[in-house]
């Protein structure tokens, strides 16, 4: 009787081991959660979720329009407050360029057929940045303006590149793709200003002569 129970127990154990082995084989190809988390998306920069989804037309129009408004208003402040020729030249170019992209954005919205309207007021974060420029000491203004231009153009470039790749409205995607290289040029110029006014002056003069 005891021997019979031992044989049965051994058989059950063998079956259990076989089942475990079979399960291991069946799941061998599946990635663990850790492995899945470590595997990047094909284009992570364009697909990482954001608090407000910049691939949606309404969000894109609001942010792109606000970006242009900020550039135009900041340029007006620089025209009044700066005494540096390179800053004043850069600001004048930014005002002109972003007035143009505002019109191009409106044309893209019309072409899309979407019921969207660019913003008429700045969001609070951009308004705060304008207020900071207005309140900056005269001796610090040029640097603060240059710094803000690098940040603003980098944010605008990120927005345009994201929407050009993953946006949900073809006409606006075309606008974003066409505008991104221009904003990249502006960013390069702003970085020149930030890194040294001599370099920035050369870049600004070059742009003014185009």
Coordinates of N, CA and C in Angstrom, one line a residue:
X1 N 0.8 -1.2 0.0 CA 0.0 0.0 0.0 C 0.9 1.2 0.0
X2 N 1.9 1.2 0.9 CA 2.8 2.4 1.0 C 3.5 2.5 -0.3
X3 N 4.0 1.4 -0.9 CA 4.7 1.4 -2.1 C 3.9 2.0 -3.2
X4 N 2.6 1.6 -3.2 CA 1.7 2.1 -4.3 C 1.5 3.6 -4.2
X5 N 1.4 4.1 -2.9 CA 1.2 5.6 -2.8 C 2.5 6.3 -3.2
X6 N 3.6 5.7 -3.0 CA 4.9 6.4 -3.4 C 5.0 6.4 -4.9
X7 N 4.5 5.4 -5.6 CA 4.6 5.4 -7.1 C 3.6 6.5 -7.6
X8 N 2.4 6.6 -7.0 CA 1.4 7.6 -7.5 C 2.0 9.0 -7.2
X9 N 2.6 9.2 -6.1 CA 3.2 10.5 -5.8 C 4.3 10.9 -6.7
X10 N 5.1 9.9 -7.1 CA 6.2 10.2 -8.0 C 5.6 10.5 -9.4
X11 N 4.5 9.8 -9.8 CA 3.9 10.1 -11.1 C 3.3 11.5 -11.1
X12 N 2.7 11.9 -10.0 CA 2.1 13.3 -10.0 C 3.2 14.3 -10.0
X13 N 4.3 14.1 -9.3 CA 5.4 15.0 -9.4 C 6.0 15.1 -10.8
X14 N 6.1 14.0 -11.4 CA 6.7 14.0 -12.8 C 5.8 14.8 -13.7
X15 N 4.4 14.6 -13.6 CA 3.5 15.3 -14.4 C 3.6 16.8 -14.2
X16 N 3.7 17.2 -12.9 CA 3.8 18.6 -12.5 C 5.0 19.2 -13.1
X17 N 6.1 18.5 -13.1 CA 7.4 19.0 -13.7 C 7.2 19.2 -15.2
X18 N 6.6 18.2 -15.8 CA 6.4 18.3 -17.2 C 5.5 19.5 -17.6
X19 N 4.4 19.7 -16.8 CA 3.5 20.8 -17.1 C 4.3 22.1 -16.9
X20 N 5.1 22.2 -15.9 CA 5.9 23.5 -15.7 C 6.8 23.7 -16.9
X21 N 7.5 22.6 -17.3 CA 8.4 22.7 -18.4 C 7.6 23.2 -19.7
X22 N 6.4 22.6 -19.9 CA 5.6 23.0 -21.1 C 5.2 24.4 -21.0
X23 N 4.9 24.9 -19.8 CA 4.4 26.3 -19.6 C 5.6 27.2 -19.9
X24 N 6.8 26.8 -19.4 CA 8.0 27.7 -19.7 C 8.3 27.8 -21.1
X25 N 8.1 26.7 -21.9 CA 8.4 26.7 -23.3 C 7.4 27.6 -24.0
X26 N 6.1 27.5 -23.6 CA 5.0 28.3 -24.2 C 5.2 29.8 -24.1
X27 N 5.8 30.2 -22.9 CA 5.9 31.6 -22.6 C 7.3 32.1 -22.9
X28 N 8.2 31.3 -23.4 CA 9.6 31.7 -23.6 C 9.7 33.0 -24.4
X29 N 8.9 33.1 -25.5 CA 9.0 34.3 -26.4 C 8.4 35.5 -25.9
X30 N 7.6 35.5 -24.8 CA 6.9 36.7 -24.3 C 7.9 37.6 -23.6
X31 N 7.8 39.0 -23.8 CA 8.6 39.9 -23.1 C 8.1 40.1 -21.7
X32 N 9.0 40.3 -20.8 CA 8.5 40.6 -19.4 C 8.1 42.1 -19.4
X33 N 7.4 42.5 -18.4 CA 7.0 43.9 -18.2 C 8.3 44.8 -18.3
X34 N 9.3 44.3 -17.6 CA 10.6 45.2 -17.5 C 11.2 45.3 -18.9
X35 N 11.1 44.2 -19.7 CA 11.7 44.2 -21.0 C 10.9 45.1 -21.9
X36 N 9.5 45.0 -21.8 CA 8.7 45.9 -22.6 C 8.9 47.4 -22.3
X37 N 9.1 47.7 -21.0 CA 9.3 49.1 -20.6 C 10.6 49.6 -21.2
X38 N 11.6 48.7 -21.3 CA 12.9 49.1 -21.8 C 13.0 49.2 -23.3
X39 N 12.0 48.8 -24.0 CA 11.9 48.9 -25.4 C 11.3 50.2 -25.9
X40 N 12.1 51.0 -26.5 CA 11.6 52.4 -26.9 C 10.6 52.2 -28.1
X41 N 9.7 53.2 -28.2 CA 8.9 53.3 -29.4 C 9.7 53.7 -30.6
X42 N 9.1 53.5 -31.8 CA 9.8 53.8 -33.0 C 10.3 55.3 -33.1
X43 N 9.4 56.2 -32.5 CA 9.7 57.6 -32.5 C 9.3 58.2 -31.2
X44 N 10.0 57.9 -30.1 CA 9.6 58.3 -28.8 C 9.4 59.8 -28.6
X45 N 10.2 60.6 -29.3 CA 10.1 62.1 -29.1 C 8.8 62.6 -29.6
X46 N 8.2 61.9 -30.6 CA 6.9 62.3 -31.1 C 5.7 61.6 -30.5
X47 N 5.9 60.6 -29.7 CA 4.8 59.8 -29.2 C 4.6 59.8 -27.7
X48 N 5.6 60.5 -27.0 CA 5.5 60.5 -25.5 C 4.3 61.4 -25.1
X49 N 3.3 60.9 -24.3 CA 2.2 61.6 -24.0 C 2.5 63.0 -23.3
X50 N 1.8 64.0 -23.5 CA 2.0 65.3 -22.9 C 0.7 65.6 -22.1
X51 N 0.7 66.5 -21.2 CA -0.5 66.9 -20.4 C -1.6 67.4 -21.4
X52 N -1.2 68.1 -22.4 CA -2.2 68.4 -23.5 C -1.7 67.9 -24.8
X53 N -2.4 67.1 -25.4 CA -2.0 66.3 -26.6 C -1.7 67.2 -27.8
X54 N -0.4 67.5 -28.0 CA -0.1 68.4 -29.1 C -0.3 67.9 -30.5
X55 N -0.7 66.6 -30.6 CA -1.0 66.1 -31.9 C -2.4 66.3 -32.3
X56 N -3.2 67.0 -31.5 CA -4.6 67.3 -31.8 C -4.7 68.7 -32.4
X57 N -5.5 68.9 -33.4 CA -5.5 70.2 -34.1 C -5.8 71.4 -33.2
X58 N -6.8 71.3 -32.3 CA -7.1 72.4 -31.5 C -6.0 72.8 -30.5
X59 N -5.3 71.8 -30.0 CA -4.2 72.1 -29.1 C -3.0 72.7 -29.9
X60 N -2.8 72.2 -31.0 CA -1.7 72.7 -31.9 C -1.9 74.1 -32.3
X61 N -3.1 74.4 -32.7 CA -3.4 75.8 -33.2 C -3.3 76.8 -32.0
X62 N -3.8 76.4 -30.8 CA -3.7 77.2 -29.6 C -2.2 77.5 -29.3
X63 N -1.4 76.5 -29.3 CA 0.0 76.7 -28.9 C 0.8 77.4 -30.0
X64 N 0.6 77.0 -31.3 CA 1.3 77.7 -32.3 C 1.0 79.2 -32.4
X65 N -0.3 79.5 -32.3 CA -0.8 80.8 -32.3 C -0.2 81.6 -31.1
X66 N -0.2 81.0 -29.9 CA 0.4 81.7 -28.8 C 1.9 82.0 -28.9
X67 N 2.5 81.0 -29.5 CA 4.0 81.2 -29.8 C 4.3 82.4 -30.6
X68 N 3.5 82.5 -31.7 CA 3.7 83.7 -32.6 C 3.4 85.0 -31.9
X69 N 2.3 85.0 -31.1 CA 1.9 86.2 -30.3 C 3.0 86.6 -29.4
X70 N 3.6 85.6 -28.7 CA 4.7 85.9 -27.7 C 5.9 86.5 -28.5
X71 N 6.2 85.9 -29.6 CA 7.4 86.5 -30.4 C 7.1 87.9 -30.8
X72 N 6.0 88.2 -31.3 CA 5.6 89.5 -31.7 C 5.7 90.5 -30.6
X73 N 5.1 90.2 -29.5 CA 5.0 91.1 -28.3 C 6.4 91.3 -27.7
X74 N 7.2 90.2 -27.6 CA 8.5 90.3 -27.1 C 9.4 91.1 -27.9
X75 N 9.2 91.0 -29.3 CA 10.0 91.9 -30.2 C 9.7 93.3 -30.0
X76 N 8.4 93.7 -29.7 CA 8.0 95.1 -29.5 C 8.7 95.6 -28.2
X77 N 8.8 94.7 -27.2 CA 9.5 95.2 -26.0 C 11.0 95.4 -26.2
X78 N 11.6 94.5 -27.0 CA 13.0 94.6 -27.3 C 13.3 95.9 -28.1
X79 N 12.4 96.2 -29.0 CA 12.5 97.4 -29.9 C 12.6 98.7 -29.0
X80 N 11.8 98.6 -27.9 CA 11.7 99.8 -27.0 C 12.9 99.8 -26.0
X81 N 13.2 98.7 -25.5 CA 14.1 98.6 -24.3 C 15.6 98.4 -24.7
X82 N 15.9 97.7 -25.7 CA 17.3 97.4 -26.0 C 18.0 98.5 -26.7
X83 N 19.3 98.6 -26.4 CA 20.1 99.6 -27.2 C 21.2 98.8 -28.0
X84 N 21.1 97.5 -28.0 CA 22.1 96.7 -28.7 C 21.6 96.5 -30.1
X85 N 22.4 96.8 -31.1 CA 22.0 96.7 -32.5 C 21.6 95.3 -32.9
X86 N 22.4 94.3 -32.4 CA 22.1 92.9 -32.8 C 20.7 92.5 -32.3
X87 N 20.4 92.9 -31.0 CA 19.1 92.5 -30.4 C 18.0 93.2 -31.2
X88 N 18.2 94.5 -31.5 CA 17.1 95.2 -32.2 C 16.9 94.7 -33.6
X89 N 18.0 94.3 -34.3 CA 17.8 93.7 -35.6 C 17.1 92.3 -35.5
X90 N 17.5 91.5 -34.6 CA 16.9 90.2 -34.4 C 15.4 90.4 -34.1
X91 N 15.1 91.3 -33.1 CA 13.7 91.5 -32.7 C 12.9 91.9 -33.9
X92 N 13.4 92.8 -34.7 CA 12.6 93.3 -35.9 C 12.3 92.1 -36.8
X93 N 13.3 91.3 -37.0 CA 13.2 90.1 -37.9 C 12.1 89.2 -37.3
X94 N 12.2 89.0 -36.0 CA 11.2 88.1 -35.4 C 9.8 88.6 -35.5
X95 N 9.6 89.9 -35.3 CA 8.3 90.4 -35.4 C 7.7 90.2 -36.8
X96 N 8.5 90.5 -37.8 CA 8.1 90.3 -39.2 C 7.8 88.9 -39.5
X97 N 8.7 88.0 -39.1 CA 8.6 86.6 -39.4 C 7.4 85.9 -38.8
X98 N 7.1 86.3 -37.6 CA 6.0 85.6 -36.8 C 4.7 86.3 -37.2
X99 N 4.7 87.5 -37.7 CA 3.4 88.0 -38.2 C 3.1 87.2 -39.5
X100 N 4.1 86.8 -40.3 CA 3.9 86.1 -41.5 C 3.4 84.7 -41.1
X101 N 4.0 84.0 -40.2 CA 3.6 82.6 -39.8 C 2.2 82.6 -39.2
X102 N 1.8 83.7 -38.6 CA 0.4 83.8 -38.1 C -0.6 83.8 -39.2
X103 N -0.2 84.5 -40.3 CA -1.1 84.5 -41.5 C -1.1 83.1 -42.1
X104 N 0.0 82.5 -42.2 CA 0.1 81.2 -42.8 C -0.6 80.1 -42.0
X105 N -0.6 80.3 -40.6 CA -1.4 79.4 -39.8 C -2.9 79.6 -40.1
X106 N -3.3 80.8 -40.2 CA -4.8 81.1 -40.5 C -5.1 80.5 -41.8
X107 N -4.3 80.6 -42.8 CA -4.5 80.0 -44.1 C -4.6 78.5 -44.1
X108 N -3.8 77.9 -43.3 CA -3.8 76.4 -43.1 C -5.1 76.0 -42.4
X109 N -5.5 76.8 -41.4 CA -6.8 76.4 -40.8 C -7.9 76.5 -41.8
X110 N -7.9 77.5 -42.6 CA -9.0 77.7 -43.6 C -9.0 76.5 -44.6
X111 N -7.8 76.1 -45.0 CA -7.6 75.0 -46.0 C -8.1 73.7 -45.3
X112 N -7.9 73.6 -44.0 CA -8.3 72.3 -43.4 C -9.8 72.1 -43.3
X113 N -10.5 73.3 -43.3 CA -12.0 73.2 -43.1 C -12.4 73.0 -41.7
X114 N -11.4 73.0 -40.8 CA -11.7 72.9 -39.3 C -12.2 74.2 -38.7
X115 N -13.1 74.1 -37.8 CA -13.6 75.2 -37.1 C -12.7 75.6 -35.9
X116 N -11.6 76.2 -36.2 CA -10.6 76.6 -35.3 C -10.2 78.0 -35.4
X117 N -9.9 78.6 -34.3 CA -9.5 80.1 -34.3 C -8.2 80.2 -33.5
X118 N -7.2 80.9 -34.0 CA -6.0 81.1 -33.2 C -6.3 82.0 -32.0
X119 N -5.6 81.8 -30.9 CA -5.9 82.6 -29.7 C -5.7 84.1 -29.9
X120 N -6.4 84.8 -29.1 CA -6.3 86.3 -29.1 C -5.7 86.8 -27.8
X121 N -5.4 85.9 -26.9 CA -4.7 86.3 -25.6 C -3.7 85.2 -25.3
X122 N -2.6 85.7 -24.7 CA -1.5 84.8 -24.3 C -1.9 83.9 -23.1
X123 N -1.5 82.7 -23.1 CA -1.7 81.9 -21.8 C -0.9 82.5 -20.7
X124 N -1.2 82.2 -19.5 CA -0.6 82.9 -18.4 C 1.0 82.7 -18.3
X125 N 1.5 81.5 -18.7 CA 2.9 81.3 -18.6 C 3.7 82.2 -19.5
X126 N 3.2 82.4 -20.8 CA 3.8 83.3 -21.7 C 3.6 84.8 -21.3
X127 N 2.5 85.1 -20.8 CA 2.3 86.5 -20.3 C 3.3 86.8 -19.2
X128 N 3.5 85.8 -18.3 CA 4.4 86.0 -17.2 C 5.9 86.3 -17.7
X129 N 6.2 85.6 -18.8 CA 7.5 85.8 -19.4 C 7.6 87.2 -20.0
X130 N 6.6 87.7 -20.6 CA 6.6 89.1 -21.1 C 6.7 90.1 -20.0
X131 N 6.0 89.8 -18.9 CA 6.1 90.7 -17.7 C 7.5 90.7 -17.2
X132 N 8.2 89.6 -17.2 CA 9.5 89.5 -16.7 C 10.4 90.4 -17.6
X133 N 10.2 90.3 -18.9 CA 11.0 91.2 -19.8 C 10.8 92.6 -19.5
X134 N 9.6 93.0 -19.3 CA 9.2 94.4 -19.0 C 9.8 94.9 -17.7
X135 N 10.0 94.0 -16.7 CA 10.4 94.4 -15.4 C 12.0 94.2 -15.3
X136 N 12.6 93.6 -16.2 CA 14.1 93.4 -16.1 C 14.8 94.7 -16.1
X137 N 15.9 94.7 -15.3 CA 16.8 95.8 -15.2 C 17.4 96.1 -16.6
X138 N 17.6 97.3 -16.9 CA 18.1 97.7 -18.2 C 19.4 97.0 -18.6
X139 N 20.3 96.8 -17.6 CA 21.6 96.2 -17.8 C 21.4 94.7 -18.1
X140 N 20.3 94.1 -17.7 CA 20.1 92.6 -17.8 C 19.2 92.3 -19.0
X141 N 18.6 93.3 -19.5 CA 17.5 93.1 -20.5 C 18.0 92.2 -21.7
X142 N 19.1 92.6 -22.3 CA 19.5 91.9 -23.6 C 19.7 90.4 -23.3
X143 N 20.4 90.1 -22.2 CA 20.6 88.7 -21.9 C 19.3 88.0 -21.7
X144 N 18.4 88.6 -20.9 CA 17.1 88.0 -20.6 C 16.3 87.7 -21.9
X145 N 16.3 88.7 -22.8 CA 15.6 88.6 -24.0 C 16.2 87.4 -24.8
X146 N 17.5 87.4 -24.9 CA 18.2 86.3 -25.7 C 17.9 84.9 -25.1
X147 N 17.9 84.8 -23.8 CA 17.6 83.6 -23.1 C 16.2 83.1 -23.4
X148 N 15.3 84.1 -23.3 CA 13.9 83.8 -23.5 C 13.6 83.3 -25.0
X149 N 14.4 83.9 -25.9 CA 14.2 83.5 -27.3 C 14.7 82.1 -27.6
X150 N 15.7 81.7 -27.0 CA 16.2 80.3 -27.1 C 15.1 79.4 -26.6
X151 N 14.6 79.6 -25.4 CA 13.6 78.8 -24.8 C 12.3 78.7 -25.7
X152 N 11.9 79.9 -26.1 CA 10.6 80.0 -26.9 C 10.7 79.3 -28.2
X153 N 11.9 79.5 -28.9 CA 12.0 78.9 -30.2 C 12.3 77.4 -30.1
X154 N 12.9 76.9 -29.0 CA 13.0 75.5 -28.9 C 11.7 74.8 -28.6
X155 N 10.9 75.5 -27.8 CA 9.5 74.9 -27.5 C 8.7 74.9 -28.8
X156 N 8.8 76.0 -29.6 CA 8.0 76.1 -30.9 C 8.5 75.0 -31.8
X157 N 9.8 74.8 -31.9 CA 10.3 73.8 -32.8 C 9.9 72.4 -32.4
X158 N 9.9 72.1 -31.1 CA 9.4 70.8 -30.6 C 7.9 70.6 -31.0
X159 N 7.1 71.6 -30.8 CA 5.7 71.6 -31.2 C 5.5 71.3 -32.7
X160 N 6.2 72.0 -33.5 CA 6.0 71.9 -35.0 C 6.5 70.5 -35.4
X161 N 7.6 70.0 -34.9 CA 8.1 68.7 -35.4 C 7.2 67.6 -34.9
X162 N 6.7 67.7 -33.7 CA 5.8 66.7 -33.2 C 4.5 66.7 -34.1
X163 N 3.9 67.8 -34.4 CA 2.7 67.8 -35.2 C 2.9 67.5 -36.6
X164 N 4.1 67.9 -37.2 CA 4.4 67.5 -38.6 C 4.4 66.0 -38.7
X165 N 4.8 65.3 -37.7 CA 4.9 63.9 -37.8 C 3.6 63.1 -37.4
X166 N 3.0 63.6 -36.3 CA 1.9 62.8 -35.8 C 0.6 63.6 -35.7
X167 N 0.5 64.7 -36.3 CA -0.7 65.5 -36.3 C -1.9 64.9 -36.9
X168 N -3.1 65.4 -36.6 CA -4.3 64.7 -37.0 C -5.0 65.4 -38.2
X169 N -4.4 66.5 -38.7 CA -5.1 67.3 -39.8 C -4.0 67.6 -40.8
X170 N -4.2 67.1 -42.1 CA -3.2 67.2 -43.1 C -2.7 68.6 -43.4
X171 N -3.7 69.6 -43.6 CA -3.3 70.9 -43.9 C -2.4 71.6 -42.8
X172 N -2.7 71.3 -41.6 CA -1.9 71.8 -40.5 C -0.6 71.1 -40.4
X173 N -0.6 69.8 -40.7 CA 0.7 69.1 -40.7 C 1.6 69.7 -41.8
X174 N 1.1 70.0 -42.9 CA 1.9 70.6 -44.0 C 2.5 72.0 -43.5
X175 N 1.6 72.8 -42.8 CA 2.1 74.0 -42.2 C 3.2 73.8 -41.3
X176 N 3.0 72.8 -40.4 CA 4.0 72.6 -39.4 C 5.4 72.1 -40.0
X177 N 5.3 71.3 -41.0 CA 6.5 70.8 -41.7 C 7.2 71.9 -42.4
X178 N 6.5 72.9 -43.0 CA 7.1 74.0 -43.7 C 7.6 75.0 -42.8
X179 N 7.0 75.2 -41.6 CA 7.4 76.2 -40.7 C 8.6 75.8 -39.8
X180 N 8.8 74.5 -39.5 CA 9.8 74.0 -38.6 C 11.2 74.5 -39.1
X181 N 11.6 74.4 -40.3 CA 12.9 74.8 -40.7 C 13.2 76.3 -40.5
X182 N 12.2 77.1 -40.6 CA 12.3 78.6 -40.3 C 12.5 78.8 -38.9
X183 N 11.8 78.1 -38.0 CA 12.0 78.2 -36.6 C 13.3 77.7 -36.2
X184 N 13.8 76.7 -36.8 CA 15.2 76.2 -36.6 C 16.2 77.3 -36.8
X185 N 16.0 78.0 -37.9 CA 16.9 79.2 -38.2 C 16.9 80.2 -37.1
X186 N 15.6 80.5 -36.7 CA 15.5 81.5 -35.6 C 16.2 81.0 -34.3
X187 N 16.0 79.7 -34.0 CA 16.7 79.2 -32.8 C 18.2 79.3 -32.9
X188 N 18.8 79.0 -34.1 CA 20.2 79.1 -34.3 C 20.7 80.6 -34.0
X189 N 19.9 81.5 -34.5 CA 20.2 82.9 -34.3 C 20.1 83.3 -32.9
X190 N 19.1 82.8 -32.2 CA 18.9 83.2 -30.8 C 20.0 82.6 -29.9
X191 N 20.5 81.4 -30.3 CA 21.6 80.8 -29.6 C 22.9 81.6 -29.8
X192 N 23.0 82.2 -31.0 CA 24.1 83.1 -31.3 C 24.1 84.3 -30.4
X193 N 22.9 84.9 -30.2 CA 22.8 86.0 -29.3 C 23.1 85.6 -27.9
X194 N 22.6 84.5 -27.5 CA 22.8 84.0 -26.1 C 24.3 83.8 -25.8
X195 N 24.9 83.2 -26.8 CA 26.3 82.8 -26.5 C 27.3 83.9 -26.7
X196 N 26.9 85.0 -27.3 CA 27.8 86.1 -27.4 C 27.3 87.1 -28.4
X197 N 27.2 88.4 -28.0 CA 26.5 89.4 -28.9 C 27.4 89.6 -30.2
X198 N 28.6 89.4 -30.2 CA 29.4 89.5 -31.4 C 29.0 88.5 -32.4
X199 N 28.9 87.3 -32.0 CA 28.4 86.2 -32.9 C 26.9 86.5 -33.3
X200 N 26.1 86.9 -32.4 CA 24.7 87.2 -32.7 C 24.6 88.3 -33.6
X201 N 25.4 89.4 -33.5 CA 25.3 90.5 -34.4 C 25.6 90.1 -35.8
X202 N 26.6 89.2 -36.0 CA 27.0 88.8 -37.3 C 25.8 88.0 -37.9
X203 N 25.2 87.1 -37.1 CA 24.1 86.3 -37.7 C 22.9 87.2 -38.0
X204 N 22.6 88.2 -37.1 CA 21.5 89.1 -37.3 C 21.7 89.9 -38.5
X205 N 22.9 90.4 -38.7 CA 23.1 91.2 -39.9 C 23.0 90.4 -41.2
X206 N 23.5 89.1 -41.1 CA 23.3 88.3 -42.3 C 21.9 88.0 -42.6
X207 N 21.1 87.8 -41.6 CA 19.6 87.6 -41.8 C 19.0 88.8 -42.4
X208 N 19.4 90.0 -41.9 CA 18.8 91.2 -42.3 C 19.0 91.5 -43.8
X209 N 20.1 91.0 -44.3 CA 20.5 91.2 -45.7 C 19.9 90.2 -46.7
X210 N 19.2 89.2 -46.1 CA 18.6 88.2 -47.0 C 17.5 88.8 -47.9

